[in-house]
CSV table of C-alpha atoms and ligand atoms in Angstrom, one decimal:
chain,number,residue,atom,x,y,z
A,1,MET,CA,167.7,46.8,150.7
A,2,TRP,CA,164.2,45.7,151.6
A,3,GLU,CA,163.3,49.2,152.9
A,4,ALA,CA,162.9,50.2,149.2
A,5,TYR,CA,160.8,47.1,148.6
A,6,ARG,CA,158.5,47.9,151.5
A,7,LYS,CA,157.9,51.5,150.2
A,8,LYS,CA,156.7,50.3,146.8
A,9,LYS,CA,153.0,49.7,146.2
A,10,GLN,CA,153.4,47.3,143.4
A,11,HIS,CA,155.6,44.2,143.2
A,12,ILE,CA,156.3,41.4,140.7
A,13,LEU,CA,157.3,38.0,142.1
A,14,ILE,CA,157.6,34.4,140.8
A,15,GLY,CA,156.3,31.6,143.0
A,16,ILE,CA,157.5,28.1,142.3
A,17,MET,CA,155.8,24.9,143.6
A,18,SER,CA,156.7,21.3,143.0
A,19,GLY,CA,154.4,19.2,145.0
A,20,THR,CA,154.0,15.7,146.4
A,21,SER,CA,152.6,14.3,143.2
A,22,LEU,CA,156.2,14.6,141.8
A,23,ASP,CA,154.6,15.5,138.5
A,24,GLY,CA,156.6,18.6,137.7
A,25,VAL,CA,157.2,22.3,138.4
A,26,ASP,CA,154.4,24.9,138.6
A,27,ALA,CA,155.6,28.5,138.3
A,28,ALA,CA,153.4,31.6,138.6
A,29,MET,CA,154.4,35.2,137.9
A,30,VAL,CA,152.2,37.5,139.9
A,31,ARG,CA,151.8,41.2,140.4
A,32,ILE,CA,150.9,42.2,144.0
A,33,ASP,CA,149.5,45.6,144.9
A,34,THR,CA,149.8,46.7,148.5
A,35,ASN,CA,147.9,49.5,150.3
A,36,THR,CA,149.4,52.2,152.5
A,37,SER,CA,149.5,49.9,155.5
A,38,GLY,CA,151.5,47.4,153.5
A,39,SER,CA,148.8,44.7,153.3
A,40,ILE,CA,147.8,43.1,150.1
A,41,ASP,CA,145.1,44.8,148.0
A,42,GLN,CA,145.2,42.8,144.8
A,43,ILE,CA,146.9,39.8,143.3
A,44,GLU,CA,147.1,39.5,139.5
A,45,LEU,CA,148.4,36.4,137.7
A,46,LEU,CA,150.7,37.6,134.9
A,47,GLY,CA,151.8,34.2,133.7
A,48,PHE,CA,151.9,30.5,134.5
A,49,GLU,CA,154.3,27.8,133.3
A,50,TYR,CA,154.4,24.0,134.0
A,51,ILE,CA,157.3,21.8,133.3
A,52,PRO,CA,156.6,18.1,133.7
A,53,TYR,CA,159.4,16.1,135.3
A,54,SER,CA,161.1,13.5,133.0
A,55,VAL,CA,160.4,9.9,133.8
A,56,GLU,CA,164.0,9.6,135.0
A,57,LEU,CA,163.8,12.5,137.4
A,58,LYS,CA,160.5,11.3,138.8
A,59,GLU,CA,161.9,7.8,139.4
A,60,ARG,CA,164.9,9.3,141.2
A,61,LEU,CA,162.6,11.4,143.4
A,62,ILE,CA,160.4,8.5,144.2
A,63,SER,CA,163.5,6.6,145.4
A,64,LEU,CA,164.6,9.6,147.5
A,65,CYS,CA,161.2,9.7,149.2
A,66,SER,CA,161.5,6.2,150.4
A,67,VAL,CA,163.5,5.1,153.5
A,68,GLU,CA,164.1,1.7,151.8
A,69,HIS,CA,165.6,3.2,148.6
A,70,ALA,CA,167.0,6.6,149.4
A,71,ARG,CA,170.8,7.1,149.2
A,72,LEU,CA,172.5,10.0,150.8
A,73,ASP,CA,174.8,10.7,147.8
A,74,ASP,CA,171.8,10.8,145.5
A,75,LEU,CA,170.0,13.2,147.8
A,76,VAL,CA,173.0,15.6,147.9
A,77,ILE,CA,173.2,15.6,144.1
A,78,ALA,CA,169.5,16.0,143.6
A,79,ASN,CA,169.4,19.0,145.9
A,80,TYR,CA,171.5,20.9,143.4
A,81,GLY,CA,170.3,19.2,140.2
A,82,ILE,CA,166.6,19.8,140.7
A,83,SER,CA,167.3,23.5,141.0
A,84,GLU,CA,167.9,23.6,137.2
A,85,TRP,CA,164.3,22.6,136.7
A,86,TYR,CA,163.2,25.7,138.7
A,87,VAL,CA,165.6,27.8,136.7
A,88,SER,CA,164.0,26.6,133.4
A,89,ALA,CA,160.6,27.4,134.8
A,90,VAL,CA,161.7,31.0,135.6
A,91,GLU,CA,163.2,31.4,132.1
A,92,ASN,CA,160.1,30.1,130.4
A,93,LEU,CA,158.0,32.6,132.4
A,94,LEU,CA,160.2,35.5,131.5
A,95,LYS,CA,159.9,34.5,127.9
A,96,SER,CA,156.1,33.9,127.8
A,97,THR,CA,155.2,37.0,129.7
A,98,GLY,CA,157.8,39.3,128.1
A,99,ILE,CA,158.4,40.8,131.5
A,100,GLU,CA,162.0,42.0,132.0
A,101,ARG,CA,164.2,40.0,134.4
A,102,ALA,CA,165.0,43.3,136.3
A,103,ALA,CA,161.3,43.8,137.0
A,104,VAL,CA,161.0,40.6,139.0
A,105,GLU,CA,161.9,41.4,142.6
A,106,ALA,CA,162.2,37.9,143.9
A,107,ILE,CA,161.6,34.2,143.3
A,108,SER,CA,159.8,32.4,146.2
A,109,MET,CA,160.4,28.7,145.8
A,110,HIS,CA,159.0,25.8,147.8
A,111,GLY,CA,161.4,23.1,146.6
A,112,GLN,CA,160.6,19.4,146.5
A,113,THR,CA,159.5,17.7,149.7
A,114,VAL,CA,161.4,14.5,150.2
A,115,TRP,CA,160.5,13.8,153.8
A,116,HIS,CA,158.0,15.4,156.1
A,117,ALA,CA,158.0,14.3,159.7
A,118,PRO,CA,155.6,16.5,161.7
A,119,ASP,CA,155.3,13.8,164.5
A,120,GLN,CA,157.9,14.3,167.1
A,121,VAL,CA,160.7,11.8,167.6
A,122,PRO,CA,163.4,11.7,170.3
A,123,PHE,CA,166.8,13.2,169.5
A,124,PRO,CA,169.9,13.7,171.7
A,125,VAL,CA,170.8,17.2,172.9
A,126,PRO,CA,173.6,18.4,175.2
A,127,ASP,CA,171.5,17.9,178.4
A,128,GLY,CA,169.8,14.7,177.5
A,129,GLN,CA,167.0,14.1,175.0
A,130,THR,CA,164.4,16.3,173.2
A,131,LEU,CA,161.6,15.7,170.8
A,132,VAL,CA,162.1,16.9,167.3
A,133,LYS,CA,159.9,17.3,164.2
A,134,ALA,CA,161.4,18.1,160.8
A,135,THR,CA,160.7,18.5,157.1
A,136,LEU,CA,163.0,18.6,154.1
A,137,GLN,CA,162.4,20.4,150.8
A,138,ILE,CA,165.3,20.0,148.4
A,139,GLY,CA,166.4,22.6,145.7
A,140,GLU,CA,169.3,24.9,146.3
A,141,ALA,CA,168.3,28.5,146.3
A,142,ALA,CA,171.9,29.6,145.6
A,143,VAL,CA,171.8,27.8,142.2
A,144,VAL,CA,168.5,29.5,141.2
A,145,ARG,CA,169.9,32.9,142.3
A,146,GLU,CA,173.1,32.4,140.4
A,147,ARG,CA,171.5,31.2,137.2
A,148,THR,CA,168.6,33.7,137.1
A,149,GLY,CA,170.2,36.8,138.7
A,150,ILE,CA,167.0,37.2,140.8
A,151,PRO,CA,167.0,37.0,144.7
A,152,VAL,CA,165.5,33.8,146.0
A,153,ILE,CA,163.4,33.0,149.1
A,154,GLY,CA,163.4,29.4,150.0
A,155,ASN,CA,162.8,26.9,152.8
A,156,LEU,CA,159.4,28.5,153.7
A,157,ARG,CA,158.2,25.6,155.9
A,158,ALA,CA,161.1,25.6,158.4
A,159,ARG,CA,160.3,28.6,160.5
A,160,ASP,CA,156.7,27.5,161.1
A,161,MET,CA,158.0,24.1,162.2
A,162,ALA,CA,160.6,25.7,164.4
A,163,ALA,CA,157.8,27.6,166.0
A,164,GLY,CA,156.0,24.4,166.9
A,165,GLY,CA,153.8,24.1,163.8
A,166,GLU,CA,153.4,21.3,161.3
A,167,GLY,CA,155.1,23.4,158.6
A,168,ALA,CA,152.0,22.7,156.5
A,169,PRO,CA,149.7,23.5,155.0
A,170,LEU,CA,150.8,27.0,154.1
A,171,ALA,CA,148.7,27.8,151.0
A,172,PRO,CA,145.6,28.6,153.2
A,173,TYR,CA,147.2,32.0,153.6
A,174,LEU,CA,146.3,32.7,150.0
A,175,ASP,CA,142.9,31.1,150.4
A,176,LEU,CA,141.9,33.6,153.1
A,177,ILE,CA,142.9,36.5,150.8
A,178,VAL,CA,141.1,35.2,147.7
A,179,PHE,CA,138.1,33.0,148.9
A,180,ARG,CA,137.0,34.5,152.2
A,181,SER,CA,133.3,35.5,152.1
A,182,GLN,CA,131.1,37.5,154.5
A,183,HIS,CA,128.0,35.4,153.7
A,184,VAL,CA,129.1,31.9,152.6
A,185,GLY,CA,131.1,29.3,154.5
A,186,ARG,CA,133.7,27.8,152.1
A,187,ILE,CA,136.1,24.9,152.0
A,188,VAL,CA,139.0,25.2,149.6
A,189,GLN,CA,140.0,21.6,148.7
A,190,ASN,CA,143.4,21.1,147.2
A,191,ILE,CA,143.9,17.7,145.5
A,192,GLY,CA,147.5,17.3,144.6
A,193,GLY,CA,149.5,14.3,145.7
A,194,ILE,CA,148.0,14.7,149.1
A,195,GLY,CA,144.6,16.3,149.7
A,196,ASN,CA,144.2,19.3,152.0
A,197,ALA,CA,141.3,21.4,153.0
A,198,THR,CA,141.1,25.1,154.1
A,199,VAL,CA,138.0,25.8,156.1
A,200,ILE,CA,136.8,29.4,155.9
A,201,PRO,CA,133.6,30.0,157.9
A,202,ALA,CA,131.3,32.8,156.6
A,203,GLY,CA,132.6,36.2,157.9
A,204,ALA,CA,135.5,34.4,159.7
A,205,HIS,CA,138.4,36.2,161.3
A,206,THR,CA,141.9,34.9,160.4
A,207,ASN,CA,142.2,32.9,163.6
A,208,GLU,CA,138.8,31.2,163.0
A,209,CYS,CA,140.0,29.5,159.8
A,210,TYR,CA,141.6,26.2,159.9
A,211,ALA,CA,143.1,23.6,157.5
A,212,PHE,CA,144.4,20.1,157.5
A,213,ASP,CA,145.6,17.4,155.1
A,214,THR,CA,142.6,15.1,154.4
A,215,GLY,CA,144.8,12.2,153.4
A,216,PRO,CA,145.8,10.8,149.9
A,217,GLY,CA,145.0,13.0,146.9
A,218,ASN,CA,146.1,11.7,143.6
A,219,MET,CA,149.1,9.8,145.0
A,220,VAL,CA,147.6,6.3,145.2
A,221,MET,CA,145.8,6.5,141.9
A,222,ASP,CA,148.9,7.9,140.1
A,223,THR,CA,151.2,5.2,141.5
A,224,LEU,CA,148.9,2.4,140.5
A,225,VAL,CA,148.3,3.8,137.0
A,226,ARG,CA,152.0,4.3,136.4
A,227,GLU,CA,152.8,0.8,137.5
A,228,GLU,CA,150.1,-0.9,135.5
A,229,THR,CA,151.0,0.9,132.3
A,230,ASN,CA,154.8,0.6,132.9
A,231,GLY,CA,155.0,4.4,133.0
A,232,GLN,CA,153.1,4.9,129.7
A,233,LEU,CA,150.5,6.8,131.7
A,234,GLN,CA,151.4,9.1,134.6
A,235,TYR,CA,147.8,9.5,135.9
A,236,ASP,CA,144.2,8.7,135.2
A,237,THR,CA,143.4,11.5,132.7
A,238,GLY,CA,140.0,13.0,133.4
A,239,GLY,CA,139.3,9.9,135.7
A,240,GLU,CA,138.5,7.9,132.6
A,241,ILE,CA,140.0,4.6,133.9
A,242,ALA,CA,138.1,4.9,137.2
A,243,ALA,CA,134.9,5.6,135.2
A,244,LYS,CA,135.2,2.2,133.6
A,245,GLY,CA,135.6,0.3,136.9
A,246,HIS,CA,133.3,-0.5,139.8
A,247,VAL,CA,134.1,0.7,143.3
A,248,ASN,CA,134.6,-2.1,145.8
A,249,ASP,CA,133.1,-0.6,149.0
A,250,GLU,CA,134.5,-3.3,151.2
A,251,LEU,CA,138.1,-2.6,150.1
A,252,VAL,CA,137.6,1.2,150.5
A,253,GLU,CA,136.0,0.9,153.9
A,254,SER,CA,138.8,-1.4,155.2
A,255,PHE,CA,141.5,1.1,154.2
A,256,TYR,CA,139.5,3.9,155.8
A,257,LYS,CA,138.8,2.0,159.0
A,258,ASN,CA,142.4,0.7,159.5
A,259,ASP,CA,144.0,4.1,159.3
A,260,ASP,CA,144.0,6.2,162.4
A,261,TYR,CA,145.0,9.4,160.5
A,262,TYR,CA,141.4,10.1,159.6
A,263,GLU,CA,140.3,10.3,163.2
A,264,LYS,CA,143.2,12.5,164.3
A,265,VAL,CA,142.0,16.0,165.2
A,266,PRO,CA,143.5,18.9,163.2
A,267,PRO,CA,146.1,20.4,162.9
A,268,LYS,CA,147.5,17.5,161.0
A,269,SER,CA,149.6,16.9,157.9
A,270,THR,CA,150.8,13.8,156.1
A,271,GLY,CA,152.7,12.9,152.9
A,272,ARG,CA,154.4,10.4,150.7
A,273,GLU,CA,156.0,8.8,153.8
A,274,VAL,CA,152.5,7.3,154.5
A,275,TYR,CA,150.6,7.2,151.2
A,276,GLY,CA,153.6,6.4,148.8
A,277,SER,CA,154.5,3.3,146.9
A,278,ALA,CA,154.2,0.8,149.8
A,279,PHE,CA,150.7,2.0,150.6
A,280,ALA,CA,149.6,1.7,146.9
A,281,ALA,CA,151.1,-1.8,146.7
A,282,ARG,CA,149.0,-2.9,149.7
A,283,PHE,CA,145.9,-1.4,148.2
A,284,ARG,CA,146.5,-3.1,144.9
A,285,ASP,CA,147.3,-6.5,146.5
A,286,GLU,CA,144.1,-6.3,148.6
A,287,GLY,CA,142.1,-5.4,145.5
A,288,ARG,CA,143.6,-8.4,143.6
A,289,LYS,CA,142.8,-10.7,146.4
A,290,ARG,CA,139.2,-9.7,146.0
A,291,GLY,CA,139.4,-10.5,142.3
A,292,LEU,CA,139.2,-6.8,141.1
A,293,THR,CA,140.2,-5.7,137.7
A,294,PHE,CA,142.7,-2.8,137.2
A,295,GLU,CA,139.8,-0.4,136.5
A,296,ASP,CA,138.0,-1.5,139.6
A,297,ILE,CA,141.2,-0.9,141.7
A,298,ILE,CA,141.6,2.6,140.2
A,299,ALA,CA,137.8,3.3,140.8
A,300,SER,CA,138.3,2.2,144.4
A,301,ALA,CA,141.4,4.3,144.9
A,302,THR,CA,139.5,7.3,143.5
A,303,ALA,CA,136.7,6.5,145.9
A,304,LEU,CA,139.1,6.3,148.9
A,305,THR,CA,140.3,9.8,148.1
A,306,ALA,CA,136.7,11.1,147.7
A,307,MET,CA,135.6,9.4,150.9
A,308,THR,CA,138.5,10.6,153.0
A,309,ILE,CA,137.9,14.2,151.8
A,310,VAL,CA,134.1,14.2,152.4
A,311,ARG,CA,134.2,12.3,155.7
A,312,SER,CA,136.8,14.7,157.0
A,313,TYR,CA,134.2,17.5,156.5
A,314,GLN,CA,131.5,15.4,158.1
A,315,ARG,CA,133.8,14.8,161.1
A,316,PHE,CA,135.7,18.1,161.5
A,317,VAL,CA,133.7,20.8,159.7
A,318,PHE,CA,130.0,20.3,159.1
A,319,PRO,CA,129.0,19.8,162.7
A,320,ILE,CA,130.5,23.3,163.5
A,321,HIS,CA,130.1,25.4,160.4
A,322,LYS,CA,127.6,25.8,157.6
A,323,ILE,CA,129.5,25.4,154.3
A,324,GLY,CA,127.9,26.6,151.0
A,325,ASP,CA,130.8,26.1,148.6
A,326,VAL,CA,133.5,23.5,148.2
A,327,ILE,CA,136.2,24.8,145.8
A,328,VAL,CA,138.5,22.3,144.4
A,329,ALA,CA,142.0,23.2,143.2
A,330,GLY,CA,145.1,21.2,142.2
A,331,GLY,CA,145.5,18.6,139.5
A,332,GLY,CA,142.7,16.5,141.0
A,333,ALA,CA,140.2,19.2,139.8
A,334,HIS,CA,140.7,17.7,136.3
A,335,ASN,CA,139.5,14.2,137.5
A,336,LYS,CA,135.8,14.2,136.6
A,337,THR,CA,135.1,10.8,138.3
A,338,LEU,CA,136.6,12.0,141.5
A,339,LEU,CA,134.6,15.2,141.4
A,340,ALA,CA,131.4,13.2,140.7
A,341,MET,CA,132.1,11.0,143.7
A,342,MET,CA,132.6,13.9,145.9
A,343,ARG,CA,129.5,15.7,144.6
A,344,LYS,CA,127.4,12.6,145.3
A,345,SER,CA,128.3,12.5,149.0
A,346,LEU,CA,127.8,16.2,149.6
A,347,ALA,CA,124.4,17.7,150.7
A,348,PRO,CA,122.5,19.3,147.7
A,349,ASP,CA,122.9,22.8,149.3
A,350,CYS,CA,126.7,22.5,149.3
A,351,GLN,CA,128.0,23.5,145.8
A,352,LEU,CA,131.1,21.9,144.3
A,353,HIS,CA,133.2,24.3,142.2
A,354,THR,CA,136.7,24.4,140.8
A,355,SER,CA,139.0,27.3,141.7
A,356,GLU,CA,139.0,28.3,138.0
A,357,ASN,CA,135.4,29.6,138.6
A,358,PHE,CA,136.9,32.0,141.2
A,359,GLY,CA,139.7,33.4,138.9
A,360,ILE,CA,142.5,31.1,140.2
A,361,PRO,CA,143.5,28.5,137.6
A,362,ASP,CA,143.2,25.0,139.2
A,363,ASP,CA,146.9,24.3,138.7
A,364,ALA,CA,148.3,27.7,139.8
A,365,ARG,CA,146.9,28.1,143.3
A,366,GLU,CA,150.0,26.8,145.2
A,367,ALA,CA,152.6,28.6,143.0
A,368,ILE,CA,150.6,31.9,143.5
A,369,ALA,CA,150.5,31.1,147.2
A,370,PHE,CA,154.3,30.8,147.5
A,371,ALA,CA,154.7,34.1,145.6
A,372,VAL,CA,152.4,35.8,148.0
A,373,MET,CA,154.2,34.3,151.1
A,374,GLY,CA,157.6,35.3,149.7
A,375,HIS,CA,156.2,38.8,149.2
A,376,GLU,CA,154.9,39.0,152.8
A,377,SER,CA,158.4,37.9,154.1
A,378,LEU,CA,160.1,40.7,152.1
A,379,MET,CA,157.5,43.1,153.6
A,380,GLY,CA,158.5,41.8,157.0
A,381,ARG,CA,155.1,40.3,157.7
A,382,PRO,CA,154.3,36.8,159.0
A,383,SER,CA,152.4,34.5,156.6
A,384,ASN,CA,151.9,31.2,158.5
A,385,LEU,CA,148.5,30.8,160.1
A,386,PRO,CA,149.0,29.4,163.6
A,387,ALA,CA,145.4,28.2,163.8
A,388,VAL,CA,146.1,26.2,160.7
A,389,THR,CA,149.6,24.8,161.3
A,390,GLY,CA,149.5,24.7,165.1
A,391,ALA,CA,152.6,27.0,165.4
A,392,ALA,CA,152.9,28.9,168.7
A,393,ARG,CA,152.9,32.2,166.9
A,394,PRO,CA,152.9,34.0,163.5
A,395,VAL,CA,156.4,34.0,162.1
A,396,ILE,CA,158.1,35.5,159.0
A,397,LEU,CA,158.7,32.5,156.6
A,398,GLY,CA,161.7,31.6,154.5
A,399,GLN,CA,165.4,32.4,154.0
A,400,ILE,CA,166.7,34.9,151.5
A,401,THR,CA,169.6,34.3,149.1
A,402,LEU,CA,170.5,37.8,147.9
B,501,ATP,N1,143.9,16.0,133.2
B,501,ATP,C1,144.0,15.4,134.4
B,501,ATP,N2,143.1,14.4,134.7
B,501,ATP,C2,143.2,13.8,135.9
B,501,ATP,N3,144.2,14.0,136.8
B,501,ATP,C3,145.1,15.0,136.6
B,501,ATP,C4,145.0,15.7,135.3
B,501,ATP,N4,146.0,16.6,135.3
B,501,ATP,C5,146.7,16.5,136.5
B,501,ATP,N5,146.1,15.5,137.2
B,501,ATP,C6,146.5,15.0,138.6
B,501,ATP,O1,147.1,16.0,139.3
B,501,ATP,C7,148.4,15.7,139.8
B,501,ATP,C8,149.2,16.9,139.9
B,501,ATP,O2,148.6,17.8,140.7
B,501,ATP,P1,149.2,19.0,141.4
B,501,ATP,O3,150.2,19.7,140.5
B,501,ATP,O4,148.2,19.8,142.0
B,501,ATP,O5,150.0,18.3,142.5
B,501,ATP,P2,151.2,18.7,143.5
B,501,ATP,O6,151.4,20.2,143.5
B,501,ATP,O7,152.4,17.9,143.1
B,501,ATP,O8,150.7,18.2,144.9
B,501,ATP,P3,150.6,18.8,146.3
B,501,ATP,O9,149.4,19.7,146.3
B,501,ATP,O10,150.3,17.5,147.1
B,501,ATP,O11,151.8,19.4,146.7
B,501,ATP,C9,148.9,14.7,138.8
B,501,ATP,O12,149.8,13.8,139.3
B,501,ATP,C10,147.6,13.9,138.4
B,501,ATP,O13,147.3,13.0,139.4
B,502,AH0,C1,155.2,18.9,153.4
B,502,AH0,C2,154.5,19.2,152.1
B,502,AH0,O1,155.2,19.4,151.1
B,502,AH0,N1,153.2,19.3,152.2
B,502,AH0,C3,152.4,19.6,151.0
B,502,AH0,C4,151.6,18.4,150.5
B,502,AH0,O2,150.8,18.7,149.4
B,502,AH0,C5,149.5,19.1,149.8
B,502,AH0,C6,149.6,19.0,151.3
B,502,AH0,O3,150.6,18.0,151.4
B,502,AH0,C7,150.1,20.3,151.9
B,502,AH0,O4,150.3,20.1,153.3
B,502,AH0,C8,151.5,20.8,151.4
B,502,AH0,O5,151.5,21.7,150.4
B,502,AH0,C9,150.7,22.8,150.2
B,502,AH0,C10,151.2,23.6,149.1
B,502,AH0,C11,150.6,23.7,151.4
B,502,AH0,O6,151.5,23.8,152.2
B,502,AH0,O7,149.5,24.3,151.5
């Protein structure tokens, strides 16, 4: 069946991403042109849709991402239930683009990460014990396949992890295609729930690029804003709350210094397991102990994100590579206070942009990336980057539900 796919020079796919912010579903319809050797020539975004999660779903997911609150029966139900959100995103895209269902060759869906455990833990095996790392993205491909009538590729992180990688980040595969430059060293900085950086030195070969999670993105700010406003606000729109507060440097430094993640050498990845509700509560309590207002605490949480991003460059990138552009993507690109803090700590010859300036809408990068990775799998081509994830070798990602 995929022989015919591989012979075609033009493909339409839908990529679906629902990230660690737990804010909702991003879905991108893309047209991918391939050349005679089967590699990608051009990627065009045909449409983009976002469906915000309801407050109820978000609360359920937050519980599922917490060892203290998660229940196995809720997890099993959510695995099927959340698929309906992905189905709606696909239907919305078909409607808004006017593209016929039959023209879409596949849906490549990330699912919703509930637990990401890239650090090995012991597990019994027939001849004793082994060390295991694991990750779980929920969302049942069979449900999406059945409702939409379109083949689905899912579970894209698993194969990289099975090959010894972190299973993340994967989107740098797209960054290399879109942002690589012969003359300028670039960092693509995603700021979603978690922050992650793709480093693309000028003229770099694929195996000279690397990437890593920088630490918290919007996750801590979002949790604190949601809690203070009893869910009236889901995040600090435009960074306006942070702009009204004062950063408490001592608080920010203490959270930076007492976290050994930042010193860990890449490849590395992290998630809500570390920077979720319990972390945010500790940050808030320490802020209150210092007599800070809500605005000061949000300003300080914003500064922690900016600091962990820029210091990760100072530690792992700037000593080795000259970087001319930092390109911000993800929802954090809309937070003006965060961007201003980052800009202030970067050298004047390092320009700060958003991915919008490079033709990739800030919110669409990851959904486009998953469409592209799904396409590569159908072409029979690997799309993990071992230099990025730490995998032993390039592997073909995902599982297909025909
Ligand atoms: N207008 C805005 N102003 C400030 N922040 C915003 C705005 N819009 C979105 N955000 C932030 O972006 C977040 C969503 O970002 P995004 O969709 O990139 O995350 P994600 O895909 O869930 O995360 P990840 O990349 O970690 O998987 C929101 O939770 C919010 O914090
Ligand atoms: C396990 C997981 O879901 N990781 C996400 C998360 O969100 C940002 C960062 O942490 C990144 O590692 C990854 O997602 C993006 C899409 C990636 O794989 O590139």
